[in-house]
Amino acid sequence: MIKVVIAEDDPQIAEIQRRFLERIEGFELAGIAHRLEEAKDLIEILSPDLLLLDIQFPNGTGFDLLRKLRADNSSIDVIMITAAKEVNTLREALHGGVFDYILKPLVFERLQETLQHYQQHLQKLHNLDTLAQSDVDKVMPRNSPAEISPAEITRLPKGIDAITLDNISRVFSQHDTALNAEEVGEIIGASRTTARRYLEYLVSLGKLNTEVSYGSVGRPERRYQRSD
């Protein structure tokens, strides 16, 4: 079982995360912290594998705790669950080595997908003895062709948000099958129209390929798959 600590200052949101976690096989809740000091104590005492971390706390930020953990060489992995949509905040999280960055309001399917991906990630590492480059490519999701580079983030067009774009890119890092806009929207918690706008932008960058298929009523639909 993968032991998880939830660090969230809002008790209601923490309870939602707890209930979601209970529904995902392979994970167990080690503890809930509503303050940064409580989270630090739980991590030191219980040695969990994973931390679900908010950013805003009354007495500091989740980044304060993240920096402390990294300075102490803590092996805990971190998934940030936050309402912060600023690009610089995402960059700081990536620099801190977070496994994923999920925007509130939290959608169960998005959390489930990330945690299942995390399970697969741990299993891949466990199965490795020595490294070849192909092994590294499999366990480093940022090497996926669908991922967006920092240079591309800085020149995004109007109507394209970096965090949503990154979330959609991650979907195709975790799915080998073609998906339509509605399916992608359901995964990230966005409308089909929003998802399509971002998908078409990724197509224009050469990150995704498209194909046309016909649904049960004979209507053509565009399906998207990462470029290999």
PDB file of N, CA and C in Angstrom, residues 48-88:
ATOM      1  N   PRO A  48       5.494   8.721   5.114  1.00  0.00           N
ATOM      2  CA  PRO A  48       4.599   8.352   4.004  1.00  0.00           C
ATOM      3  C   PRO A  48       5.356   8.367   2.675  1.00  0.00           C
ATOM      4  N   ASP A  49       4.732   7.774   1.667  1.00  0.00           N
ATOM      5  CA  ASP A  49       5.332   7.752   0.333  1.00  0.00           C
ATOM      6  C   ASP A  49       4.985   8.991  -0.478  1.00  0.00           C
ATOM      7  N   LEU A  50       3.787   9.549  -0.204  1.00  0.00           N
ATOM      8  CA  LEU A  50       3.247  10.597  -1.062  1.00  0.00           C
ATOM      9  C   LEU A  50       2.565  11.671  -0.234  1.00  0.00           C
ATOM     10  N   LEU A  51       2.738  12.920  -0.654  1.00  0.00           N
ATOM     11  CA  LEU A  51       2.108  14.067  -0.006  1.00  0.00           C
ATOM     12  C   LEU A  51       1.220  14.789  -1.004  1.00  0.00           C
ATOM     13  N   LEU A  52      -0.067  14.942  -0.673  1.00  0.00           N
ATOM     14  CA  LEU A  52      -0.976  15.785  -1.445  1.00  0.00           C
ATOM     15  C   LEU A  52      -0.954  17.155  -0.798  1.00  0.00           C
ATOM     16  N   LEU A  53      -0.388  18.130  -1.480  1.00  0.00           N
ATOM     17  CA  LEU A  53      -0.014  19.402  -0.848  1.00  0.00           C
ATOM     18  C   LEU A  53      -0.724  20.587  -1.482  1.00  0.00           C
ATOM     19  N   ASP A  54      -1.390  21.379  -0.650  1.00  0.00           N
ATOM     20  CA  ASP A  54      -1.949  22.659  -1.073  1.00  0.00           C
ATOM     21  C   ASP A  54      -0.828  23.700  -1.056  1.00  0.00           C
ATOM     22  N   ILE A  55      -1.089  24.873  -1.606  1.00  0.00           N
ATOM     23  CA  ILE A  55      -0.080  25.934  -1.594  1.00  0.00           C
ATOM     24  C   ILE A  55      -0.345  26.954  -0.498  1.00  0.00           C
ATOM     25  N   GLN A  56      -1.571  27.426  -0.384  1.00  0.00           N
ATOM     26  CA  GLN A  56      -1.863  28.498   0.564  1.00  0.00           C
ATOM     27  C   GLN A  56      -2.233  27.948   1.943  1.00  0.00           C
ATOM     28  N   PHE A  57      -1.478  28.384   2.961  1.00  0.00           N
ATOM     29  CA  PHE A  57      -1.749  28.067   4.355  1.00  0.00           C
ATOM     30  C   PHE A  57      -1.712  29.364   5.158  1.00  0.00           C
ATOM     31  N   PRO A  58      -2.404  29.398   6.295  1.00  0.00           N
ATOM     32  CA  PRO A  58      -2.407  30.634   7.098  1.00  0.00           C
ATOM     33  C   PRO A  58      -1.017  31.060   7.558  1.00  0.00           C
ATOM     34  N   ASN A  59      -0.130  30.104   7.750  1.00  0.00           N
ATOM     35  CA  ASN A  59       1.190  30.422   8.315  1.00  0.00           C
ATOM     36  C   ASN A  59       2.319  30.239   7.317  1.00  0.00           C
ATOM     37  N   GLY A  60       2.006  30.230   6.027  1.00  0.00           N
ATOM     38  CA  GLY A  60       3.056  30.069   5.021  1.00  0.00           C
ATOM     39  C   GLY A  60       2.491  29.454   3.752  1.00  0.00           C
ATOM     40  N   THR A  61       3.367  28.889   2.942  1.00  0.00           N
ATOM     41  CA  THR A  61       2.935  28.257   1.700  1.00  0.00           C
ATOM     42  C   THR A  61       3.462  26.830   1.628  1.00  0.00           C
ATOM     43  N   GLY A  62       2.809  26.059   0.774  1.00  0.00           N
ATOM     44  CA  GLY A  62       3.268  24.698   0.552  1.00  0.00           C
ATOM     45  C   GLY A  62       4.690  24.650   0.022  1.00  0.00           C
ATOM     46  N   PHE A  63       5.103  25.719  -0.671  1.00  0.00           N
ATOM     47  CA  PHE A  63       6.480  25.759  -1.172  1.00  0.00           C
ATOM     48  C   PHE A  63       7.492  25.828  -0.022  1.00  0.00           C
ATOM     49  N   ASP A  64       7.111  26.461   1.080  1.00  0.00           N
ATOM     50  CA  ASP A  64       8.001  26.488   2.251  1.00  0.00           C
ATOM     51  C   ASP A  64       8.277  25.069   2.731  1.00  0.00           C
ATOM     52  N   LEU A  65       7.215  24.270   2.799  1.00  0.00           N
ATOM     53  CA  LEU A  65       7.376  22.883   3.227  1.00  0.00           C
ATOM     54  C   LEU A  65       8.134  22.083   2.181  1.00  0.00           C
ATOM     55  N   LEU A  66       7.834  22.294   0.914  1.00  0.00           N
ATOM     56  CA  LEU A  66       8.505  21.566  -0.155  1.00  0.00           C
ATOM     57  C   LEU A  66      10.007  21.833  -0.137  1.00  0.00           C
ATOM     58  N   ARG A  67      10.394  23.093   0.027  1.00  0.00           N
ATOM     59  CA  ARG A  67      11.824  23.421   0.080  1.00  0.00           C
ATOM     60  C   ARG A  67      12.496  22.770   1.291  1.00  0.00           C
ATOM     61  N   LYS A  68      11.784  22.756   2.422  1.00  0.00           N
ATOM     62  CA  LYS A  68      12.323  22.134   3.628  1.00  0.00           C
ATOM     63  C   LYS A  68      12.527  20.637   3.412  1.00  0.00           C
ATOM     64  N   LEU A  69      11.564  19.984   2.802  1.00  0.00           N
ATOM     65  CA  LEU A  69      11.673  18.551   2.540  1.00  0.00           C
ATOM     66  C   LEU A  69      12.846  18.246   1.627  1.00  0.00           C
ATOM     67  N   ARG A  70      13.017  19.050   0.583  1.00  0.00           N
ATOM     68  CA  ARG A  70      14.122  18.817  -0.348  1.00  0.00           C
ATOM     69  C   ARG A  70      15.472  19.100   0.322  1.00  0.00           C
ATOM     70  N   ALA A  71      15.517  20.130   1.162  1.00  0.00           N
ATOM     71  CA  ALA A  71      16.761  20.435   1.874  1.00  0.00           C
ATOM     72  C   ALA A  71      17.142  19.314   2.837  1.00  0.00           C
ATOM     73  N   ASP A  72      16.131  18.633   3.384  1.00  0.00           N
ATOM     74  CA  ASP A  72      16.378  17.527   4.311  1.00  0.00           C
ATOM     75  C   ASP A  72      16.546  16.188   3.590  1.00  0.00           C
ATOM     76  N   ASN A  73      16.597  16.241   2.246  1.00  0.00           N
ATOM     77  CA  ASN A  73      16.745  15.029   1.428  1.00  0.00           C
ATOM     78  C   ASN A  73      15.616  14.021   1.664  1.00  0.00           C
ATOM     79  N   SER A  74      14.425  14.515   1.914  1.00  0.00           N
ATOM     80  CA  SER A  74      13.275  13.638   2.081  1.00  0.00           C
ATOM     81  C   SER A  74      12.962  12.942   0.757  1.00  0.00           C
ATOM     82  N   SER A  75      12.625  11.675   0.836  1.00  0.00           N
ATOM     83  CA  SER A  75      12.325  10.900  -0.368  1.00  0.00           C
ATOM     84  C   SER A  75      10.840  10.948  -0.737  1.00  0.00           C
ATOM     85  N   ILE A  76      10.050  11.677   0.015  1.00  0.00           N
ATOM     86  CA  ILE A  76       8.605  11.715  -0.248  1.00  0.00           C
ATOM     87  C   ILE A  76       8.324  12.371  -1.593  1.00  0.00           C
ATOM     88  N   ASP A  77       7.352  11.809  -2.314  1.00  0.00           N
ATOM     89  CA  ASP A  77       6.894  12.414  -3.558  1.00  0.00           C
ATOM     90  C   ASP A  77       5.729  13.357  -3.258  1.00  0.00           C
ATOM     91  N   VAL A  78       5.561  14.365  -4.111  1.00  0.00           N
ATOM     92  CA  VAL A  78       4.581  15.418  -3.846  1.00  0.00           C
ATOM     93  C   VAL A  78       3.697  15.649  -5.070  1.00  0.00           C
ATOM     94  N   ILE A  79       2.403  15.681  -4.830  1.00  0.00           N
ATOM     95  CA  ILE A  79       1.434  16.120  -5.839  1.00  0.00           C
ATOM     96  C   ILE A  79       0.762  17.365  -5.281  1.00  0.00           C
ATOM     97  N   MET A  80       0.821  18.463  -6.013  1.00  0.00           N
ATOM     98  CA  MET A  80       0.195  19.695  -5.554  1.00  0.00           C
ATOM     99  C   MET A  80      -1.250  19.760  -6.042  1.00  0.00           C
ATOM    100  N   ILE A  81      -2.147  20.103  -5.112  1.00  0.00           N
ATOM    101  CA  ILE A  81      -3.561  20.298  -5.433  1.00  0.00           C
ATOM    102  C   ILE A  81      -3.911  21.707  -4.980  1.00  0.00           C
ATOM    103  N   THR A  82      -4.137  22.600  -5.925  1.00  0.00           N
ATOM    104  CA  THR A  82      -4.190  24.019  -5.602  1.00  0.00           C
ATOM    105  C   THR A  82      -5.111  24.781  -6.535  1.00  0.00           C
ATOM    106  N   ALA A  83      -5.510  25.969  -6.109  1.00  0.00           N
ATOM    107  CA  ALA A  83      -6.287  26.866  -6.961  1.00  0.00           C
ATOM    108  C   ALA A  83      -5.396  27.855  -7.700  1.00  0.00           C
ATOM    109  N   ALA A  84      -4.088  27.798  -7.458  1.00  0.00           N
ATOM    110  CA  ALA A  84      -3.160  28.761  -8.052  1.00  0.00           C
ATOM    111  C   ALA A  84      -2.971  28.478  -9.542  1.00  0.00           C
ATOM    112  N   LYS A  85      -3.333  29.446 -10.393  1.00  0.00           N
ATOM    113  CA  LYS A  85      -3.267  29.271 -11.840  1.00  0.00           C
ATOM    114  C   LYS A  85      -2.135  30.073 -12.491  1.00  0.00           C
ATOM    115  N   GLU A  86      -1.297  30.683 -11.684  1.00  0.00           N
ATOM    116  CA  GLU A  86      -0.211  31.484 -12.244  1.00  0.00           C
ATOM    117  C   GLU A  86       0.875  30.580 -12.825  1.00  0.00           C
ATOM    118  N   VAL A  87       1.398  30.973 -13.976  1.00  0.00           N
ATOM    119  CA  VAL A  87       2.442  30.181 -14.629  1.00  0.00           C
ATOM    120  C   VAL A  87       3.689  30.091 -13.747  1.00  0.00           C
ATOM    121  N   ASN A  88       4.041  31.187 -13.089  1.00  0.00           N
ATOM    122  CA  ASN A  88       5.234  31.174 -12.234  1.00  0.00           C
ATOM    123  C   ASN A  88       5.079  30.193 -11.071  1.00  0.00           C
TER     124      ASN A  88
END
